């Protein structure tokens, strides 16, 4: 606690040195928010604390750090034909975006794994391209072996400054080696500890969606469902764009709640909650992205007009172009009031929208699980219920995103158990995964279209193109909804949003 | 004839072929056995190498694990930091000497994270059984639990839900133990990664206790149900796993079969071709001989008519000729009858070949017939200084065909004339022996050499020696003579003599009623 205070003071001093946006050189912005800055006094109240890390789009781009990427291609027999052709082409096109200092490796797997291109600096692109073009389909699907090999390749040249990413493409069920979704999720957790994230691309309708989704989610990577091989190139290119614009890594959010305040759970992310202390790790953050921790807390009742400390927040992250991590501290407080209306009017809509989204995804995934277990009727009921709630909240908060999510659930519900269910299911899960990891700005575009496309036929009145009466223009990304209110107060502010700046490293 | 051909073919080709094939198979099987044994031992060596690499990987991990545990000491926060930072560590723990868990502390459920709860649930069997870490491994596998308090660190493995789990632990000075649960997938991934990619000719697999393939390497991809050539169990703490080696069927037989097919196949082909060659040439000879015979047969038929005319006009000429001319006509007659005999022989042979000799043996006086024939030959032999001595003691009636007996006798006397030029006499005797009549013809000439004796009755066979030099002959005489004898239910044999030749013709004695015998 003593060091915290010291750092806190340091924080203040730096802030005074650089008034206003004086620290704009840092590409990362930390935001701490409370869903309800005013809470009702006489009862225990449930609210949400949000700690967001925002990767800022910088005008003057600093020299990019080299990236360390392993492309892992499924070359099992099922990939033959246009699938492997497009996969090769997509990989080659994605390579064009890399520079001579970047490290690339290409691993394929069939009955075993093979490093087609062992980790190497990309000084001679032609050699790598030639090796990729030689990949032909054969054999079975040893996904785990391919993954292990790729991790080995990444480790060869891994430095803290590098963005380490495995991009895995598979179209089938892993049938050699461990293949349980839970195990693969655990492997994802383990890889994330080494700053390796795995982006999983599922091609067609027959891949093991659960496995790939778990792997991506727990390693904080992206996951995308690609229905047509022809879409591979754009997905690969987007993914590489994502890799190249990473601004921070090894992010860790710690929240210490005081006695009486009970942290219940963190929505959508792996978290360790031990008594009053909460710890969440996140792997990589790219420019133009916000990753956040949404902590559900139970706040005890108290006297009117007293302030309640909700939590002391510590954020540690490492800028991609620096080797030492930075630390940011803040504490968040709420004020008890008597008037429920005041509670509501002071509530932060963007956070409530995020909460609704996360809970919506949670319920969606439960419904998908029900459907996978063959309980179509129950799944359908839950989807439609979820759709209703999301749309209602979408209207209430004037959020097109919630609306779209509601529509998606409606589409899923009305297609549960149908012939084309698998395609809807995978598209829906991809969206869900994007919401969970907050990686969802790009890869899911085609999937949103996939889910909305049919809904024009089924439920025209729910078409997402309907514009809400007073939806703010440009809404849709996680940040920027309350531009005026963002930079509002100093860290010790008892309510509202806190924008923080890092200490140390300068 | 075709039956003999088949037997010949069998003897010459099929039998040796079969023998070669059988021998080849025997050799190959032995070789294959040896080869498989060799392959198995090689595969085992290969697997042992993989196992060694696995153990190296494990040792490297042990060194790291030890470092981590040493640096964390018994500090709770440092232990927790291990599990959040180290990819290989799922959850760290600290257990007191008494066996009570200090971290994570199940006594304070409010301070447990979800991961802590998972850990406690998963390791419950260890703590509830009071298993002593360090009283494990070799001792347990040896069947008796020995408390080895001396052990300072090591692995512990146990089964929980979906498979084996691992702990690595270290004992501290105060006898308390810190350790951690291994993150299984990361563990497996590192182990596999440490194995490297050896160039395997077959297929090497690492398989879990429930048959899941943990890793597979090699150019060969076996079918799902293919049995492994060699299996090797992994050592503690991976005793739940085992290695499998699969040999590709292509490499399993190729060298042996190739060589053996080449060797024995070549030999067999050689035998087959020699056999076929022999078979073909035999058939060709047969065909040629039969052509020759039928040609001679036709010619002989055509010669019969002019010959008859010659004899007719010879008799007419005798009546008007003088003494001198008559003696010349005698020679003409002799030569004519020789020619007639030859033609007769050829035609008889042809009939014999067609199985239609058409003899009509009847009961009669054999001695009279013999005497008549001998009288015809007497002047001819006399001119060559060979006397014919008749020893006639036969009185019984004999069943025979007169023309045939005349022909047999003629052929034999002709042989004497041709080949026994050095002889001085021919003794012809007739007598009854047991139930048949015997006509023996014995000369005191050079006889038949031992090596020729078994073959003198074969058609077209002529002894090759100075005797036959410059002597004309068809090689049919004795063969026809024997055929005629057999056709009369008799026989013609050659009897061995000190010098000279002796042939014995046996004919059945006449019964009360004689049958017409036709050789069918």
PDB file of C-alpha atoms in Angstrom, chain A residues 264-472:
ATOM      1  CA  UNK A 264     -18.571 -11.132  -7.972  1.00  0.00           C
ATOM      2  CA  UNK A 265     -17.130 -11.880 -11.369  1.00  0.00           C
ATOM      3  CA  UNK A 266     -15.415 -10.472 -14.407  1.00  0.00           C
ATOM      4  CA  UNK A 267     -17.609 -10.580 -17.470  1.00  0.00           C
ATOM      5  CA  UNK A 268     -16.245 -12.442 -20.473  1.00  0.00           C
ATOM      6  CA  UNK A 269     -12.639 -12.855 -19.361  1.00  0.00           C
ATOM      7  CA  UNK A 270     -10.510 -15.279 -17.385  1.00  0.00           C
ATOM      8  CA  UNK A 271      -9.958 -13.684 -14.000  1.00  0.00           C
ATOM      9  CA  UNK A 272      -8.552 -14.681 -10.684  1.00  0.00           C
ATOM     10  CA  UNK A 273     -10.711 -13.434  -7.822  1.00  0.00           C
ATOM     11  CA  UNK A 274      -9.286 -14.120  -4.409  1.00  0.00           C
ATOM     12  CA  UNK A 275     -11.188 -12.498  -1.597  1.00  0.00           C
ATOM     13  CA  UNK A 276     -11.283  -8.813  -2.467  1.00  0.00           C
ATOM     14  CA  UNK A 277      -8.495  -8.897  -5.008  1.00  0.00           C
ATOM     15  CA  UNK A 278      -9.069  -9.377  -8.674  1.00  0.00           C
ATOM     16  CA  UNK A 279      -6.484 -10.007 -11.334  1.00  0.00           C
ATOM     17  CA  UNK A 280      -6.941 -10.143 -15.091  1.00  0.00           C
ATOM     18  CA  UNK A 281      -4.312 -10.556 -17.791  1.00  0.00           C
ATOM     19  CA  UNK A 282      -4.662  -9.405 -21.373  1.00  0.00           C
ATOM     20  CA  UNK A 283      -2.225 -10.144 -24.098  1.00  0.00           C
ATOM     21  CA  UNK A 284      -2.082  -7.576 -26.857  1.00  0.00           C
ATOM     22  CA  UNK A 285      -3.697  -4.247 -27.685  1.00  0.00           C
ATOM     23  CA  UNK A 286      -3.693  -2.678 -31.101  1.00  0.00           C
ATOM     24  CA  UNK A 287      -4.254   0.906 -32.197  1.00  0.00           C
ATOM     25  CA  UNK A 288      -7.910   1.825 -32.424  1.00  0.00           C
ATOM     26  CA  UNK A 289      -8.975  -0.887 -30.025  1.00  0.00           C
ATOM     27  CA  UNK A 290     -10.250  -0.856 -26.509  1.00  0.00           C
ATOM     28  CA  UNK A 291      -9.833  -3.861 -24.294  1.00  0.00           C
ATOM     29  CA  UNK A 292     -11.506  -3.739 -20.950  1.00  0.00           C
ATOM     30  CA  UNK A 293     -12.195  -5.527 -17.714  1.00  0.00           C
ATOM     31  CA  UNK A 294     -15.789  -5.370 -16.599  1.00  0.00           C
ATOM     32  CA  UNK A 295     -16.030  -6.283 -12.923  1.00  0.00           C
ATOM     33  CA  UNK A 296     -19.343  -6.958 -11.302  1.00  0.00           C
ATOM     34  CA  UNK A 297     -19.334  -5.811  -7.660  1.00  0.00           C
ATOM     35  CA  UNK A 298     -21.804  -5.929  -4.794  1.00  0.00           C
ATOM     36  CA  UNK A 299     -21.626  -2.682  -2.842  1.00  0.00           C
ATOM     37  CA  UNK A 300     -22.969  -2.689   0.713  1.00  0.00           C
ATOM     38  CA  UNK A 301     -25.613  -0.267   2.000  1.00  0.00           C
ATOM     39  CA  UNK A 302     -24.561   2.791   3.934  1.00  0.00           C
ATOM     40  CA  UNK A 303     -25.441   6.281   5.036  1.00  0.00           C
ATOM     41  CA  UNK A 304     -26.646   8.815   2.517  1.00  0.00           C
ATOM     42  CA  UNK A 305     -23.964  11.137   1.155  1.00  0.00           C
ATOM     43  CA  UNK A 306     -21.129   8.895   2.198  1.00  0.00           C
ATOM     44  CA  UNK A 307     -18.649   7.883  -0.450  1.00  0.00           C
ATOM     45  CA  UNK A 308     -17.803   4.271  -0.887  1.00  0.00           C
ATOM     46  CA  UNK A 309     -14.452   3.133  -2.224  1.00  0.00           C
ATOM     47  CA  UNK A 310     -15.248   0.566  -4.894  1.00  0.00           C
ATOM     48  CA  UNK A 311     -11.704  -0.446  -5.671  1.00  0.00           C
ATOM     49  CA  UNK A 312      -8.104   0.534  -6.061  1.00  0.00           C
ATOM     50  CA  UNK A 313      -7.022  -0.170  -9.582  1.00  0.00           C
ATOM     51  CA  UNK A 314      -3.553  -1.013 -10.762  1.00  0.00           C
ATOM     52  CA  UNK A 315      -2.854  -1.359 -14.457  1.00  0.00           C
ATOM     53  CA  UNK A 316       0.455  -2.672 -15.703  1.00  0.00           C
ATOM     54  CA  UNK A 317       1.264  -2.757 -19.377  1.00  0.00           C
ATOM     55  CA  UNK A 318       4.242  -2.683 -21.643  1.00  0.00           C
ATOM     56  CA  UNK A 319       4.389  -0.384 -24.618  1.00  0.00           C
ATOM     57  CA  UNK A 320       5.338  -2.351 -27.655  1.00  0.00           C
ATOM     58  CA  UNK A 321       8.346  -0.162 -28.327  1.00  0.00           C
ATOM     59  CA  UNK A 322       9.646  -0.303 -24.788  1.00  0.00           C
ATOM     60  CA  UNK A 323      11.068  -3.098 -22.748  1.00  0.00           C
ATOM     61  CA  UNK A 324      10.049  -2.067 -19.223  1.00  0.00           C
ATOM     62  CA  UNK A 325       6.421  -2.161 -18.138  1.00  0.00           C
ATOM     63  CA  UNK A 326       4.518   0.860 -16.945  1.00  0.00           C
ATOM     64  CA  UNK A 327       2.220   1.039 -14.000  1.00  0.00           C
ATOM     65  CA  UNK A 328      -0.893   3.139 -13.556  1.00  0.00           C
ATOM     66  CA  UNK A 329      -2.886   3.473 -10.332  1.00  0.00           C
ATOM     67  CA  UNK A 330      -6.350   4.794  -9.631  1.00  0.00           C
ATOM     68  CA  UNK A 331      -9.128   4.370  -7.181  1.00  0.00           C
ATOM     69  CA  UNK A 332     -12.809   4.491  -7.917  1.00  0.00           C
ATOM     70  CA  UNK A 333     -15.475   5.685  -5.512  1.00  0.00           C
ATOM     71  CA  UNK A 334     -19.250   5.949  -5.579  1.00  0.00           C
ATOM     72  CA  UNK A 335     -21.503   8.337  -3.687  1.00  0.00           C
ATOM     73  CA  UNK A 336     -24.602   7.096  -1.901  1.00  0.00           C
ATOM     74  CA  UNK A 337     -27.800   8.968  -2.668  1.00  0.00           C
ATOM     75  CA  UNK A 338     -31.394   8.593  -1.631  1.00  0.00           C
ATOM     76  CA  UNK A 339     -33.020   9.175  -4.960  1.00  0.00           C
ATOM     77  CA  UNK A 340     -33.262   6.192  -7.299  1.00  0.00           C
ATOM     78  CA  UNK A 341     -33.811   8.564 -10.196  1.00  0.00           C
ATOM     79  CA  UNK A 342     -30.534  10.216  -9.490  1.00  0.00           C
ATOM     80  CA  UNK A 343     -28.906   6.796  -9.503  1.00  0.00           C
ATOM     81  CA  UNK A 344     -30.302   6.114 -12.897  1.00  0.00           C
ATOM     82  CA  UNK A 345     -29.616   9.470 -14.470  1.00  0.00           C
ATOM     83  CA  UNK A 346     -26.017   9.408 -13.382  1.00  0.00           C
ATOM     84  CA  UNK A 347     -25.494   5.900 -14.736  1.00  0.00           C
ATOM     85  CA  UNK A 348     -23.017   5.477 -17.530  1.00  0.00           C
ATOM     86  CA  UNK A 349     -24.873   4.257 -20.574  1.00  0.00           C
ATOM     87  CA  UNK A 350     -21.758   3.009 -22.464  1.00  0.00           C
ATOM     88  CA  UNK A 351     -20.850   0.734 -19.575  1.00  0.00           C
ATOM     89  CA  UNK A 352     -24.375  -0.558 -19.251  1.00  0.00           C
ATOM     90  CA  UNK A 353     -24.282  -1.267 -22.969  1.00  0.00           C
ATOM     91  CA  UNK A 354     -21.035  -3.218 -22.557  1.00  0.00           C
ATOM     92  CA  UNK A 355     -22.545  -5.118 -19.651  1.00  0.00           C
ATOM     93  CA  UNK A 356     -25.627  -5.921 -21.685  1.00  0.00           C
ATOM     94  CA  UNK A 357     -23.434  -7.076 -24.559  1.00  0.00           C
ATOM     95  CA  UNK A 358     -21.346  -9.365 -22.361  1.00  0.00           C
ATOM     96  CA  UNK A 359     -24.354 -10.858 -20.620  1.00  0.00           C
ATOM     97  CA  UNK A 360     -26.058 -11.223 -23.987  1.00  0.00           C
ATOM     98  CA  UNK A 361     -23.066 -13.159 -25.267  1.00  0.00           C
ATOM     99  CA  UNK A 362     -23.017 -15.293 -22.150  1.00  0.00           C
ATOM    100  CA  UNK A 363     -26.629 -16.250 -22.674  1.00  0.00           C
ATOM    101  CA  UNK A 364     -26.091 -16.747 -26.381  1.00  0.00           C
ATOM    102  CA  UNK A 365     -23.301 -19.215 -25.649  1.00  0.00           C
ATOM    103  CA  UNK A 366     -25.479 -21.101 -23.196  1.00  0.00           C
ATOM    104  CA  UNK A 367     -28.168 -21.333 -25.861  1.00  0.00           C
ATOM    105  CA  UNK A 368     -25.644 -22.573 -28.435  1.00  0.00           C
ATOM    106  CA  UNK A 369     -24.504 -25.201 -25.958  1.00  0.00           C
ATOM    107  CA  UNK A 370     -28.119 -26.298 -25.460  1.00  0.00           C
ATOM    108  CA  UNK A 371     -28.560 -26.559 -29.187  1.00  0.00           C
ATOM    109  CA  UNK A 372     -25.320 -28.551 -29.513  1.00  0.00           C
ATOM    110  CA  UNK A 373     -26.705 -30.943 -26.935  1.00  0.00           C
ATOM    111  CA  UNK A 374     -29.772 -31.427 -29.085  1.00  0.00           C
ATOM    112  CA  UNK A 375     -32.096 -29.381 -26.873  1.00  0.00           C
ATOM    113  CA  UNK A 376     -33.335 -27.331 -29.795  1.00  0.00           C
ATOM    114  CA  UNK A 377     -36.572 -26.164 -28.197  1.00  0.00           C
ATOM    115  CA  UNK A 378     -34.884 -24.815 -25.076  1.00  0.00           C
ATOM    116  CA  UNK A 379     -32.125 -23.241 -27.146  1.00  0.00           C
ATOM    117  CA  UNK A 380     -34.635 -21.505 -29.366  1.00  0.00           C
ATOM    118  CA  UNK A 381     -36.493 -20.168 -26.343  1.00  0.00           C
ATOM    119  CA  UNK A 382     -33.335 -18.798 -24.798  1.00  0.00           C
ATOM    120  CA  UNK A 383     -32.165 -17.224 -28.082  1.00  0.00           C
ATOM    121  CA  UNK A 384     -35.462 -15.432 -28.556  1.00  0.00           C
ATOM    122  CA  UNK A 385     -35.601 -14.349 -24.924  1.00  0.00           C
ATOM    123  CA  UNK A 386     -32.062 -13.025 -25.245  1.00  0.00           C
ATOM    124  CA  UNK A 387     -32.939 -11.297 -28.513  1.00  0.00           C
ATOM    125  CA  UNK A 388     -35.899  -9.601 -26.859  1.00  0.00           C
ATOM    126  CA  UNK A 389     -33.868  -8.388 -23.907  1.00  0.00           C
ATOM    127  CA  UNK A 390     -31.035  -7.121 -26.109  1.00  0.00           C
ATOM    128  CA  UNK A 391     -33.392  -5.253 -28.404  1.00  0.00           C
ATOM    129  CA  UNK A 392     -35.235  -3.737 -25.478  1.00  0.00           C
ATOM    130  CA  UNK A 393     -31.960  -2.585 -23.957  1.00  0.00           C
ATOM    131  CA  UNK A 394     -30.793  -1.434 -27.374  1.00  0.00           C
ATOM    132  CA  UNK A 395     -33.797   0.801 -27.546  1.00  0.00           C
ATOM    133  CA  UNK A 396     -33.406   1.970 -23.993  1.00  0.00           C
ATOM    134  CA  UNK A 397     -29.739   2.833 -24.361  1.00  0.00           C
ATOM    135  CA  UNK A 398     -30.089   3.831 -28.019  1.00  0.00           C
ATOM    136  CA  UNK A 399     -27.400   1.349 -28.959  1.00  0.00           C
ATOM    137  CA  UNK A 400     -27.453  -0.080 -32.505  1.00  0.00           C
ATOM    138  CA  UNK A 401     -24.844  -2.597 -31.403  1.00  0.00           C
ATOM    139  CA  UNK A 402     -27.168  -4.176 -28.883  1.00  0.00           C
ATOM    140  CA  UNK A 403     -29.853  -4.085 -31.487  1.00  0.00           C
ATOM    141  CA  UNK A 404     -27.688  -5.928 -33.985  1.00  0.00           C
ATOM    142  CA  UNK A 405     -26.721  -8.451 -31.329  1.00  0.00           C
ATOM    143  CA  UNK A 406     -30.394  -8.914 -30.545  1.00  0.00           C
ATOM    144  CA  UNK A 407     -31.126  -9.484 -34.207  1.00  0.00           C
ATOM    145  CA  UNK A 408     -28.333 -11.973 -34.436  1.00  0.00           C
ATOM    146  CA  UNK A 409     -29.822 -13.902 -31.533  1.00  0.00           C
ATOM    147  CA  UNK A 410     -33.189 -13.758 -33.204  1.00  0.00           C
ATOM    148  CA  UNK A 411     -31.697 -15.220 -36.373  1.00  0.00           C
ATOM    149  CA  UNK A 412     -29.925 -17.902 -34.374  1.00  0.00           C
ATOM    150  CA  UNK A 413     -33.127 -18.722 -32.531  1.00  0.00           C
ATOM    151  CA  UNK A 414     -35.184 -19.032 -35.665  1.00  0.00           C
ATOM    152  CA  UNK A 415     -32.546 -21.206 -37.327  1.00  0.00           C
ATOM    153  CA  UNK A 416     -31.722 -23.473 -34.399  1.00  0.00           C
ATOM    154  CA  UNK A 417     -31.912 -27.058 -35.576  1.00  0.00           C
ATOM    155  CA  UNK A 418     -32.349 -26.049 -39.210  1.00  0.00           C
ATOM    156  CA  UNK A 419     -30.236 -27.407 -42.034  1.00  0.00           C
ATOM    157  CA  UNK A 420     -28.056 -24.344 -42.268  1.00  0.00           C
ATOM    158  CA  UNK A 421     -27.691 -24.138 -38.496  1.00  0.00           C
ATOM    159  CA  UNK A 422     -23.970 -24.828 -38.496  1.00  0.00           C
ATOM    160  CA  UNK A 423     -23.194 -21.737 -40.574  1.00  0.00           C
ATOM    161  CA  UNK A 424     -25.350 -19.500 -38.353  1.00  0.00           C
ATOM    162  CA  UNK A 425     -23.929 -21.069 -35.258  1.00  0.00           C
ATOM    163  CA  UNK A 426     -20.312 -20.512 -36.284  1.00  0.00           C
ATOM    164  CA  UNK A 427     -20.955 -16.948 -37.394  1.00  0.00           C
ATOM    165  CA  UNK A 428     -22.725 -16.238 -34.114  1.00  0.00           C
ATOM    166  CA  UNK A 429     -19.926 -17.761 -32.079  1.00  0.00           C
ATOM    167  CA  UNK A 430     -17.357 -15.714 -33.949  1.00  0.00           C
ATOM    168  CA  UNK A 431     -19.223 -12.564 -33.031  1.00  0.00           C
ATOM    169  CA  UNK A 432     -19.492 -13.758 -29.454  1.00  0.00           C
ATOM    170  CA  UNK A 433     -15.771 -14.389 -29.302  1.00  0.00           C
ATOM    171  CA  UNK A 434     -15.063 -10.935 -30.686  1.00  0.00           C
ATOM    172  CA  UNK A 435     -17.162  -9.446 -27.934  1.00  0.00           C
ATOM    173  CA  UNK A 436     -15.470 -11.481 -25.231  1.00  0.00           C
ATOM    174  CA  UNK A 437     -11.942 -10.555 -26.294  1.00  0.00           C
ATOM    175  CA  UNK A 438     -12.942  -7.131 -27.620  1.00  0.00           C
ATOM    176  CA  UNK A 439     -11.150  -7.993 -30.831  1.00  0.00           C
ATOM    177  CA  UNK A 440     -14.259  -7.510 -32.839  1.00  0.00           C
ATOM    178  CA  UNK A 441     -13.850  -4.535 -35.081  1.00  0.00           C
ATOM    179  CA  UNK A 442     -12.814  -6.171 -38.298  1.00  0.00           C
ATOM    180  CA  UNK A 443     -12.966  -9.927 -38.676  1.00  0.00           C
ATOM    181  CA  UNK A 444     -16.563 -10.248 -37.809  1.00  0.00           C
ATOM    182  CA  UNK A 445     -17.839  -7.896 -40.473  1.00  0.00           C
ATOM    183  CA  UNK A 446     -18.583 -10.663 -42.932  1.00  0.00           C
ATOM    184  CA  UNK A 447     -20.183 -12.729 -40.213  1.00  0.00           C
ATOM    185  CA  UNK A 448     -22.461  -9.912 -39.167  1.00  0.00           C
ATOM    186  CA  UNK A 449     -23.526  -9.694 -42.771  1.00  0.00           C
ATOM    187  CA  UNK A 450     -23.980 -13.447 -42.824  1.00  0.00           C
ATOM    188  CA  UNK A 451     -26.303 -13.275 -39.876  1.00  0.00           C
ATOM    189  CA  UNK A 452     -28.136 -10.170 -41.033  1.00  0.00           C
ATOM    190  CA  UNK A 453     -28.468 -11.242 -44.614  1.00  0.00           C
ATOM    191  CA  UNK A 454     -31.044 -13.878 -43.898  1.00  0.00           C
ATOM    192  CA  UNK A 455     -32.854 -11.893 -41.345  1.00  0.00           C
ATOM    193  CA  UNK A 456     -34.040  -9.508 -44.037  1.00  0.00           C
ATOM    194  CA  UNK A 457     -36.114 -12.442 -45.229  1.00  0.00           C
ATOM    195  CA  UNK A 458     -37.168 -13.807 -41.883  1.00  0.00           C
ATOM    196  CA  UNK A 459     -37.782 -10.704 -39.831  1.00  0.00           C
ATOM    197  CA  UNK A 460     -37.680  -7.584 -41.951  1.00  0.00           C
ATOM    198  CA  UNK A 461     -38.860  -5.456 -39.057  1.00  0.00           C
ATOM    199  CA  UNK A 462     -35.687  -6.276 -37.151  1.00  0.00           C
ATOM    200  CA  UNK A 463     -33.289  -5.370 -39.920  1.00  0.00           C
ATOM    201  CA  UNK A 464     -30.233  -3.782 -38.444  1.00  0.00           C
ATOM    202  CA  UNK A 465     -30.248  -1.023 -41.033  1.00  0.00           C
ATOM    203  CA  UNK A 466     -33.053   0.597 -39.095  1.00  0.00           C
ATOM    204  CA  UNK A 467     -31.570   3.736 -37.644  1.00  0.00           C
ATOM    205  CA  UNK A 468     -32.451   4.582 -34.148  1.00  0.00           C
ATOM    206  CA  UNK A 469     -33.902   8.026 -33.707  1.00  0.00           C
ATOM    207  CA  UNK A 470     -31.186   9.614 -31.666  1.00  0.00           C
ATOM    208  CA  UNK A 471     -28.242   7.283 -31.989  1.00  0.00           C
ATOM    209  CA  UNK A 472     -25.045   9.285 -31.933  1.00  0.00           C
TER     210      UNK A 472
END
